[in-house]
mmCIF file of C-alpha atoms and ligand atoms in Angstrom:
data_model
loop_
_atom_site.group_PDB
_atom_site.id
_atom_site.type_symbol
_atom_site.label_atom_id
_atom_site.label_comp_id
_atom_site.label_asym_id
_atom_site.label_seq_id
_atom_site.Cartn_x
_atom_site.Cartn_y
_atom_site.Cartn_z
ATOM 1 C CA MET A 9 35.568 70.497 109.046
ATOM 2 C CA SER A 10 36.638 68.684 106.134
ATOM 3 C CA MET A 11 39.773 66.815 105.414
ATOM 4 C CA ASN A 12 40.795 69.733 103.352
ATOM 5 C CA GLN A 13 40.403 72.458 106.071
ATOM 6 C CA LYS A 14 42.303 70.022 108.868
ATOM 7 C CA GLN A 15 45.461 69.879 106.035
ATOM 8 C CA LYS A 16 45.348 73.444 105.684
ATOM 9 C CA ILE A 17 45.608 74.415 109.177
ATOM 10 C CA PHE A 18 47.695 71.719 109.524
ATOM 11 C CA LEU A 19 50.184 73.364 107.190
ATOM 12 C CA THR A 20 49.614 76.845 108.319
ATOM 13 C CA SER A 21 51.117 75.559 111.567
ATOM 14 C CA ILE A 22 53.833 73.930 110.306
ATOM 15 C CA ILE A 23 54.703 77.023 108.009
ATOM 16 C CA LEU A 24 54.515 79.273 111.225
ATOM 17 C CA ILE A 25 56.857 77.126 113.922
ATOM 18 C CA THR A 26 59.377 77.168 110.815
ATOM 19 C CA ILE A 27 59.804 80.726 110.794
ATOM 20 C CA ILE A 28 59.678 81.058 114.523
ATOM 21 C CA ILE A 29 62.367 78.646 114.459
ATOM 22 C CA THR A 30 64.017 80.433 111.714
ATOM 23 C CA SER A 31 63.749 83.405 113.509
ATOM 24 C CA ILE A 32 65.118 82.247 116.615
ATOM 25 C CA ILE A 33 68.655 80.740 114.922
ATOM 26 C CA ALA A 34 69.242 83.813 112.968
ATOM 27 C CA TYR A 35 68.671 86.155 115.738
ATOM 28 C CA SER A 36 71.204 83.720 118.015
ATOM 29 C CA ILE A 37 73.762 83.611 114.997
ATOM 30 C CA THR A 38 73.457 87.909 114.743
ATOM 31 C CA ALA A 39 73.785 88.113 118.557
ATOM 32 C CA SER A 40 76.691 85.948 118.691
ATOM 33 C CA SER A 41 78.330 87.352 115.698
ATOM 34 C CA ILE A 42 78.333 91.020 117.379
ATOM 35 C CA GLN A 43 80.011 89.534 120.466
ATOM 36 C CA LYS A 44 82.568 87.637 118.376
ATOM 37 C CA SER A 45 83.504 91.036 116.298
ATOM 38 C CA ASP A 46 83.611 93.332 118.683
ATOM 39 C CA LYS A 47 87.368 94.266 117.489
ATOM 40 C CA ILE A 48 87.237 97.047 114.490
ATOM 41 C CA LYS A 49 87.138 96.204 111.137
ATOM 42 C CA ILE A 50 89.963 97.383 109.655
ATOM 43 C CA VAL A 51 90.103 97.413 105.289
ATOM 44 C CA THR A 52 93.704 98.325 103.954
ATOM 45 C CA THR A 53 94.753 98.346 100.666
ATOM 46 C CA PHE A 54 97.997 96.799 100.640
ATOM 47 C CA TYR A 55 100.847 94.892 102.633
ATOM 48 C CA PRO A 56 102.750 98.209 104.512
ATOM 49 C CA LEU A 57 99.513 99.912 105.659
ATOM 50 C CA THR A 58 98.248 96.520 106.772
ATOM 51 C CA TYR A 59 101.388 96.029 108.655
ATOM 52 C CA ILE A 60 101.234 99.456 110.661
ATOM 53 C CA THR A 61 97.481 99.071 111.416
ATOM 54 C CA GLN A 62 98.310 95.318 113.005
ATOM 55 C CA GLN A 63 101.546 96.720 114.800
ATOM 56 C CA ILE A 64 99.494 99.611 116.736
ATOM 57 C CA GLY A 65 95.705 97.468 116.656
ATOM 58 C CA GLY A 66 97.307 94.286 117.765
ATOM 59 C CA ASP A 67 94.322 92.482 119.395
ATOM 60 C CA TYR A 68 91.859 94.887 118.805
ATOM 61 C CA VAL A 69 91.869 94.676 115.537
ATOM 62 C CA GLU A 70 90.931 92.673 112.251
ATOM 63 C CA ILE A 71 92.406 93.432 109.147
ATOM 64 C CA THR A 72 91.113 92.668 105.599
ATOM 65 C CA GLN A 73 94.215 93.086 102.822
ATOM 66 C CA LEU A 74 92.623 93.932 99.504
ATOM 67 C CA ILE A 75 95.571 93.593 97.649
ATOM 68 C CA PRO A 76 97.433 89.852 98.062
ATOM 69 C CA ASN A 77 100.812 90.455 99.002
ATOM 70 C CA ASN A 78 104.079 90.397 96.586
ATOM 71 C CA VAL A 79 101.338 91.683 93.553
ATOM 72 C CA GLU A 80 102.137 94.465 91.570
ATOM 73 C CA ILE A 81 100.243 97.344 92.824
ATOM 74 C CA HIS A 82 100.004 100.171 89.909
ATOM 75 C CA ASN A 83 97.989 98.375 87.600
ATOM 76 C CA TRP A 84 96.194 95.893 90.336
ATOM 77 C CA GLU A 85 92.136 96.217 89.846
ATOM 78 C CA PRO A 86 89.609 95.473 93.042
ATOM 79 C CA SER A 87 86.524 92.981 91.753
ATOM 80 C CA VAL A 88 83.109 93.423 93.262
ATOM 81 C CA SER A 89 84.091 90.483 95.841
ATOM 82 C CA HIS A 90 86.449 93.763 97.177
ATOM 83 C CA ILE A 91 83.845 95.494 97.470
ATOM 84 C CA ARG A 92 81.812 93.707 99.694
ATOM 85 C CA ALA A 93 84.742 93.117 101.599
ATOM 86 C CA THR A 94 84.818 96.652 102.172
ATOM 87 C CA GLU A 95 81.466 97.245 102.782
ATOM 88 C CA ASP A 96 81.739 95.622 106.647
ATOM 89 C CA ALA A 97 84.777 97.817 107.717
ATOM 90 C CA ASP A 98 84.832 100.433 110.251
ATOM 91 C CA ILE A 99 87.915 102.185 109.039
ATOM 92 C CA ILE A 100 89.795 102.488 105.725
ATOM 93 C CA PHE A 101 93.100 102.971 105.055
ATOM 94 C CA TYR A 102 94.390 103.355 101.939
ATOM 95 C CA ASN A 103 97.552 104.953 100.750
ATOM 96 C CA GLY A 104 96.781 107.916 98.483
ATOM 97 C CA ALA A 105 98.881 109.703 96.145
ATOM 98 C CA GLU A 106 97.393 107.405 93.266
ATOM 99 C CA ALA A 107 99.004 104.036 94.226
ATOM 100 C CA ASP A 108 95.869 102.808 94.948
ATOM 101 C CA HIS A 109 93.633 105.378 92.892
ATOM 102 C CA TRP A 110 90.677 102.479 92.496
ATOM 103 C CA MET A 111 89.914 103.147 96.169
ATOM 104 C CA GLU A 112 88.735 106.281 94.826
ATOM 105 C CA ASP A 113 87.455 105.552 91.672
ATOM 106 C CA GLU A 114 85.655 102.321 92.204
ATOM 107 C CA ILE A 115 85.193 100.684 95.925
ATOM 108 C CA LEU A 116 84.156 104.341 97.766
ATOM 109 C CA PRO A 117 81.455 105.342 95.373
ATOM 110 C CA ALA A 118 80.341 101.484 95.339
ATOM 111 C CA LEU A 119 79.769 101.178 99.137
ATOM 112 C CA SER A 120 76.573 101.791 100.713
ATOM 113 C CA THR A 121 75.688 105.075 102.532
ATOM 114 C CA SER A 122 74.013 103.811 105.268
ATOM 115 C CA LYS A 123 76.769 102.758 107.705
ATOM 116 C CA ASN A 124 79.059 104.577 109.323
ATOM 117 C CA ARG A 125 83.094 104.428 108.189
ATOM 118 C CA THR A 126 86.214 106.267 108.798
ATOM 119 C CA ILE A 127 87.385 106.985 105.482
ATOM 120 C CA VAL A 128 91.328 107.844 105.540
ATOM 121 C CA GLU A 129 94.048 108.585 102.944
ATOM 122 C CA THR A 130 97.156 108.281 104.311
ATOM 123 C CA THR A 131 99.281 110.385 102.574
ATOM 124 C CA ASP A 132 96.560 113.352 102.367
ATOM 125 C CA ASP A 133 98.562 115.897 104.949
ATOM 126 C CA LEU A 134 102.112 114.980 103.806
ATOM 127 C CA THR A 135 104.508 116.892 101.621
ATOM 128 C CA LEU A 136 104.473 114.577 98.287
ATOM 129 C CA ILE A 137 106.897 115.170 95.371
ATOM 130 C CA ILE A 138 106.183 115.918 91.805
ATOM 131 C CA ASN A 139 105.925 113.110 89.369
ATOM 132 C CA ASN A 140 108.034 114.989 86.855
ATOM 133 C CA GLU A 141 109.692 111.641 85.252
ATOM 134 C CA GLN A 142 110.356 111.356 81.821
ATOM 135 C CA GLU A 143 108.777 108.268 80.973
ATOM 136 C CA PRO A 144 111.760 106.126 79.862
ATOM 137 C CA ASP A 145 109.508 104.708 76.390
ATOM 138 C CA ASN A 146 106.535 106.179 74.823
ATOM 139 C CA GLU A 147 103.696 103.127 74.198
ATOM 140 C CA HIS A 148 102.732 103.981 77.626
ATOM 141 C CA ASP A 149 99.536 105.446 77.638
ATOM 142 C CA HIS A 150 98.249 104.850 80.825
ATOM 143 C CA ASP A 151 97.461 107.175 83.477
ATOM 144 C CA HIS A 152 100.577 108.105 85.749
ATOM 145 C CA GLY A 153 100.005 110.935 89.035
ATOM 146 C CA LEU A 154 100.793 113.918 89.429
ATOM 147 C CA TYR A 155 102.906 112.712 92.551
ATOM 148 C CA ASP A 156 105.372 110.345 93.381
ATOM 149 C CA PRO A 157 103.204 107.530 95.446
ATOM 150 C CA HIS A 158 105.754 105.475 96.783
ATOM 151 C CA THR A 159 105.500 107.090 100.458
ATOM 152 C CA TRP A 160 105.766 104.052 102.534
ATOM 153 C CA ILE A 161 109.845 103.119 101.250
ATOM 154 C CA SER A 162 110.898 105.834 103.251
ATOM 155 C CA PRO A 163 110.873 105.591 106.895
ATOM 156 C CA TYR A 164 110.608 109.300 107.549
ATOM 157 C CA MET A 165 107.700 109.534 105.029
ATOM 158 C CA VAL A 166 105.570 106.249 106.177
ATOM 159 C CA LYS A 167 105.973 107.506 110.097
ATOM 160 C CA GLN A 168 103.561 110.416 109.443
ATOM 161 C CA GLN A 169 101.589 108.374 107.962
ATOM 162 C CA ALA A 170 101.608 105.753 111.038
ATOM 163 C CA GLU A 171 100.670 108.580 112.667
ATOM 164 C CA ILE A 172 97.324 109.156 110.753
ATOM 165 C CA ILE A 173 96.538 105.636 111.332
ATOM 166 C CA TYR A 174 97.340 105.248 115.122
ATOM 167 C CA ASN A 175 95.365 108.940 115.237
ATOM 168 C CA THR A 176 92.591 107.391 113.728
ATOM 169 C CA ILE A 177 92.393 103.858 115.629
ATOM 170 C CA VAL A 178 92.662 105.796 118.637
ATOM 171 C CA THR A 179 89.578 108.115 117.793
ATOM 172 C CA VAL A 180 87.670 105.104 116.729
ATOM 173 C CA ASP A 181 88.415 103.000 119.828
ATOM 174 C CA SER A 182 89.021 105.426 122.674
ATOM 175 C CA GLN A 183 87.852 102.397 125.183
ATOM 176 C CA HIS A 184 92.092 101.058 124.143
ATOM 177 C CA GLU A 185 93.686 104.086 124.014
ATOM 178 C CA GLU A 186 97.180 103.127 126.458
ATOM 179 C CA TYR A 187 97.125 99.978 124.573
ATOM 180 C CA TYR A 188 97.414 101.885 121.200
ATOM 181 C CA THR A 189 99.239 104.704 122.293
ATOM 182 C CA GLN A 190 102.207 101.954 123.531
ATOM 183 C CA ARG A 191 102.415 100.222 120.528
ATOM 184 C CA TRP A 192 102.758 103.444 118.110
ATOM 185 C CA HIS A 193 105.177 104.692 120.427
ATOM 186 C CA ASN A 194 107.535 101.514 119.666
ATOM 187 C CA LEU A 195 106.779 101.432 116.460
ATOM 188 C CA GLU A 196 107.393 105.409 115.794
ATOM 189 C CA GLN A 197 110.704 104.899 117.622
ATOM 190 C CA GLN A 198 111.592 101.604 115.607
ATOM 191 C CA PHE A 199 110.494 104.840 112.118
ATOM 192 C CA GLU A 200 113.192 107.716 113.507
ATOM 193 C CA GLN A 201 115.743 104.953 114.674
ATOM 194 C CA LEU A 202 115.681 103.590 110.680
ATOM 195 C CA ASP A 203 115.489 107.629 109.582
ATOM 196 C CA THR A 204 118.596 108.085 111.645
ATOM 197 C CA ALA A 205 120.307 104.817 110.522
ATOM 198 C CA TYR A 206 119.793 105.920 106.942
ATOM 199 C CA LYS A 207 120.844 109.337 107.391
ATOM 200 C CA ASN A 208 123.807 108.470 108.990
ATOM 201 C CA SER A 209 124.777 105.538 106.806
ATOM 202 C CA LEU A 210 124.716 107.230 103.361
ATOM 203 C CA ALA A 211 126.327 110.525 105.016
ATOM 204 C CA ARG A 212 129.612 110.137 103.050
ATOM 205 C CA THR A 213 129.426 107.839 99.842
ATOM 206 C CA SER A 214 131.294 107.901 96.858
ATOM 207 C CA LYS A 215 128.698 107.529 94.445
ATOM 208 C CA HIS A 216 125.932 109.393 93.891
ATOM 209 C CA SER A 217 123.570 107.690 91.686
ATOM 210 C CA ILE A 218 122.422 104.437 91.830
ATOM 211 C CA PHE A 219 120.131 102.479 88.747
ATOM 212 C CA VAL A 220 116.908 100.909 89.666
ATOM 213 C CA SER A 221 114.491 98.785 87.446
ATOM 214 C CA HIS A 222 111.054 100.030 88.976
ATOM 215 C CA SER A 223 111.673 104.500 89.688
ATOM 216 C CA ALA A 224 110.045 103.385 93.501
ATOM 217 C CA PHE A 225 112.371 105.161 95.617
ATOM 218 C CA GLY A 226 112.571 108.811 95.100
ATOM 219 C CA TYR A 227 111.488 109.504 98.800
ATOM 220 C CA LEU A 228 114.629 107.834 100.072
ATOM 221 C CA ALA A 229 116.724 109.819 97.094
ATOM 222 C CA ASN A 230 115.572 113.027 98.168
ATOM 223 C CA ARG A 231 116.012 112.740 101.871
ATOM 224 C CA TYR A 232 119.427 110.997 101.786
ATOM 225 C CA ASN A 233 120.787 112.899 99.070
ATOM 226 C CA PHE A 234 121.032 110.427 96.052
ATOM 227 C CA ILE A 235 119.546 110.062 92.346
ATOM 228 C CA GLN A 236 118.047 106.927 91.052
ATOM 229 C CA GLN A 237 118.209 106.097 87.524
ATOM 230 C CA GLY A 238 114.845 103.853 86.383
ATOM 231 C CA VAL A 239 115.023 101.371 83.681
ATOM 232 C CA ILE A 240 111.375 100.995 83.514
ATOM 233 C CA GLY A 241 109.959 104.203 84.900
ATOM 234 C CA MET A 242 107.157 105.070 87.743
ATOM 235 C CA SER A 243 104.527 102.385 87.066
ATOM 236 C CA ALA A 244 106.849 99.609 86.582
ATOM 237 C CA ASP A 245 104.608 97.583 84.592
ATOM 238 C CA GLU A 246 106.128 96.907 80.977
ATOM 239 C CA GLN A 247 109.544 95.732 79.771
ATOM 240 C CA PRO A 248 112.211 98.370 78.683
ATOM 241 C CA SER A 249 112.512 98.508 74.946
ATOM 242 C CA ALA A 250 116.046 97.498 73.416
ATOM 243 C CA LEU A 251 116.553 101.292 73.186
ATOM 244 C CA THR A 252 116.003 101.908 76.544
ATOM 245 C CA ILE A 253 118.619 98.968 77.340
ATOM 246 C CA VAL A 254 121.037 100.254 74.997
ATOM 247 C CA LYS A 255 121.275 103.903 76.163
ATOM 248 C CA LEU A 256 121.418 102.404 80.154
ATOM 249 C CA ILE A 257 124.575 100.388 78.946
ATOM 250 C CA GLU A 258 126.545 103.415 77.935
ATOM 251 C CA GLU A 259 125.591 105.190 81.136
ATOM 252 C CA MET A 260 126.467 102.491 83.221
ATOM 253 C CA LYS A 261 129.682 102.498 81.125
ATOM 254 C CA LYS A 262 130.227 106.634 80.838
ATOM 255 C CA ASP A 263 129.546 106.738 84.810
ATOM 256 C CA LYS A 264 131.464 103.674 85.773
ATOM 257 C CA LYS A 265 128.805 102.487 87.667
ATOM 258 C CA TYR A 266 128.441 98.876 88.004
ATOM 259 C CA VAL A 267 125.615 97.704 90.937
ATOM 260 C CA LEU A 268 121.847 97.383 89.481
ATOM 261 C CA TYR A 269 118.652 97.110 91.783
ATOM 262 C CA VAL A 270 116.024 94.638 91.454
ATOM 263 C CA ASP A 271 112.571 93.868 93.161
ATOM 264 C CA PRO A 272 111.761 90.183 93.089
ATOM 265 C CA VAL A 273 107.805 91.399 92.898
ATOM 266 C CA TYR A 274 109.211 92.087 88.930
ATOM 267 C CA SER A 275 110.317 90.328 86.364
ATOM 268 C CA SER A 276 113.529 91.429 85.296
ATOM 269 C CA SER A 277 114.822 89.325 82.763
ATOM 270 C CA TYR A 278 116.933 92.219 81.006
ATOM 271 C CA ILE A 279 118.488 93.074 84.044
ATOM 272 C CA GLN A 280 120.701 90.107 83.593
ATOM 273 C CA THR A 281 120.939 91.176 79.682
ATOM 274 C CA ILE A 282 122.300 94.529 81.009
ATOM 275 C CA GLN A 283 124.411 92.804 83.446
ATOM 276 C CA THR A 284 126.041 90.483 80.861
ATOM 277 C CA GLU A 285 126.445 93.321 78.086
ATOM 278 C CA VAL A 286 128.225 96.027 80.479
ATOM 279 C CA GLN A 287 130.523 92.774 82.061
ATOM 280 C CA THR A 288 131.480 91.761 78.221
ATOM 281 C CA GLN A 289 132.094 95.564 77.121
ATOM 282 C CA THR A 290 133.544 96.579 80.183
ATOM 283 C CA GLY A 291 135.863 93.146 81.912
ATOM 284 C CA GLN A 292 134.089 94.869 84.999
ATOM 285 C CA SER A 293 131.835 92.554 87.122
ATOM 286 C CA VAL A 294 127.969 94.123 87.109
ATOM 287 C CA MET A 295 126.543 93.147 91.121
ATOM 288 C CA VAL A 296 122.821 92.984 91.320
ATOM 289 C CA LEU A 297 121.473 93.906 94.413
ATOM 290 C CA LYS A 298 117.772 94.119 96.142
ATOM 291 C CA LEU A 299 116.210 96.972 96.413
ATOM 292 C CA TYR A 300 112.854 95.356 97.985
ATOM 293 C CA LEU A 301 109.443 97.262 97.287
ATOM 294 C CA MET A 302 107.984 96.090 100.507
ATOM 295 C CA LEU A 303 104.486 94.792 98.826
ATOM 296 C CA GLY A 304 104.749 91.731 101.131
ATOM 297 C CA PRO A 305 106.688 89.528 103.287
ATOM 298 C CA ILE A 306 109.441 88.255 101.333
ATOM 299 C CA ASP A 307 112.920 86.663 101.810
ATOM 300 C CA GLY A 308 111.389 85.644 105.530
ATOM 301 C CA LEU A 309 112.228 89.587 106.152
ATOM 302 C CA ASP A 310 109.094 91.707 107.104
ATOM 303 C CA TYR A 311 108.328 95.352 106.283
ATOM 304 C CA LEU A 312 110.875 97.205 108.778
ATOM 305 C CA GLU A 313 113.407 94.250 107.804
ATOM 306 C CA GLN A 314 113.009 95.021 104.193
ATOM 307 C CA MET A 315 113.672 98.889 105.268
ATOM 308 C CA GLN A 316 117.041 97.563 106.954
ATOM 309 C CA THR A 317 117.877 95.288 104.002
ATOM 310 C CA ASN A 318 117.080 98.341 101.621
ATOM 311 C CA LEU A 319 119.613 100.345 103.426
ATOM 312 C CA ASP A 320 122.499 97.388 103.701
ATOM 313 C CA ASN A 321 122.262 97.415 99.952
ATOM 314 C CA LEU A 322 122.310 101.164 98.958
ATOM 315 C CA GLN A 323 125.442 101.751 101.237
ATOM 316 C CA THR A 324 127.333 98.962 99.350
ATOM 317 C CA GLY A 325 125.609 100.307 95.964
ATOM 318 C CA LEU A 326 126.454 104.192 96.660
ATOM 319 C CA GLY A 327 129.714 103.307 98.126
ATOM 320 C CA ALA A 328 129.349 104.570 101.559
ATOM 321 C CA TYR A 329 132.104 104.954 104.023
HETATM 322 ZN ZN1 ZN B 419 105.658 101.134 92.193
#
């Protein structure tokens, strides 16, 4: 055997041993990660769906939320990393009604078809409000959906979405049915209590419409009988024009309504302009109150607490008695 042959055999052995060791390591990593993640992997698009999924799924779900908390959702766009994060999911929950239209447009078509996933548009069977809002600004040119997408703001609407989430989780993981069912009943009860509180507290009011920065409260207005007038409309991504502001100030003066609603997620410097203008022109003090869009925990409040605060502030603005 020449020195060269010996070297070859030696090298081949080293390579073979390396391959064997690498395979063993790879196998044990795979085996341990299978054990670790026997939780159901769920991808949600934004906060309320995450909150509901967590309330129902508890210890047996691992949730990945695509839109970060407290980010404007209408013009958010996913990146390649979001497609990768969705690839692994056992269940995908999205709102639908165009709130997270990129799920159907960009993410779902990009996923591999080899994995078995349950994909649920949680508003699919709900009775939605037609979005017939007149845009206050015409320079708006992106697409608006046919329906008002803001279902999660209403306890009555979102309870139906939550029931669909519950049914899906129980079907995918029937082993823990009792656990999920108990948690679902608890959540269902909280939504029902909120719906009743909204109905009772807003049954008698001295005013019947409110001025909001973004028209996201249609499902509340529809169910509890008031009217929302939006400054920047349904898509909420732009500043209102000077003309819009002037018209709004005239309406407030005419209707003698001195409350404006804002959400902390949106920039609202124009709200101060309106507030100052109306105060100067009428001598009346104008109140600025919060109506949360519930796109993340904020002001130390979680989803249901924000729903309760919205009710408190609506009672004030509508003059409930
Ligand atoms: Zn919105």
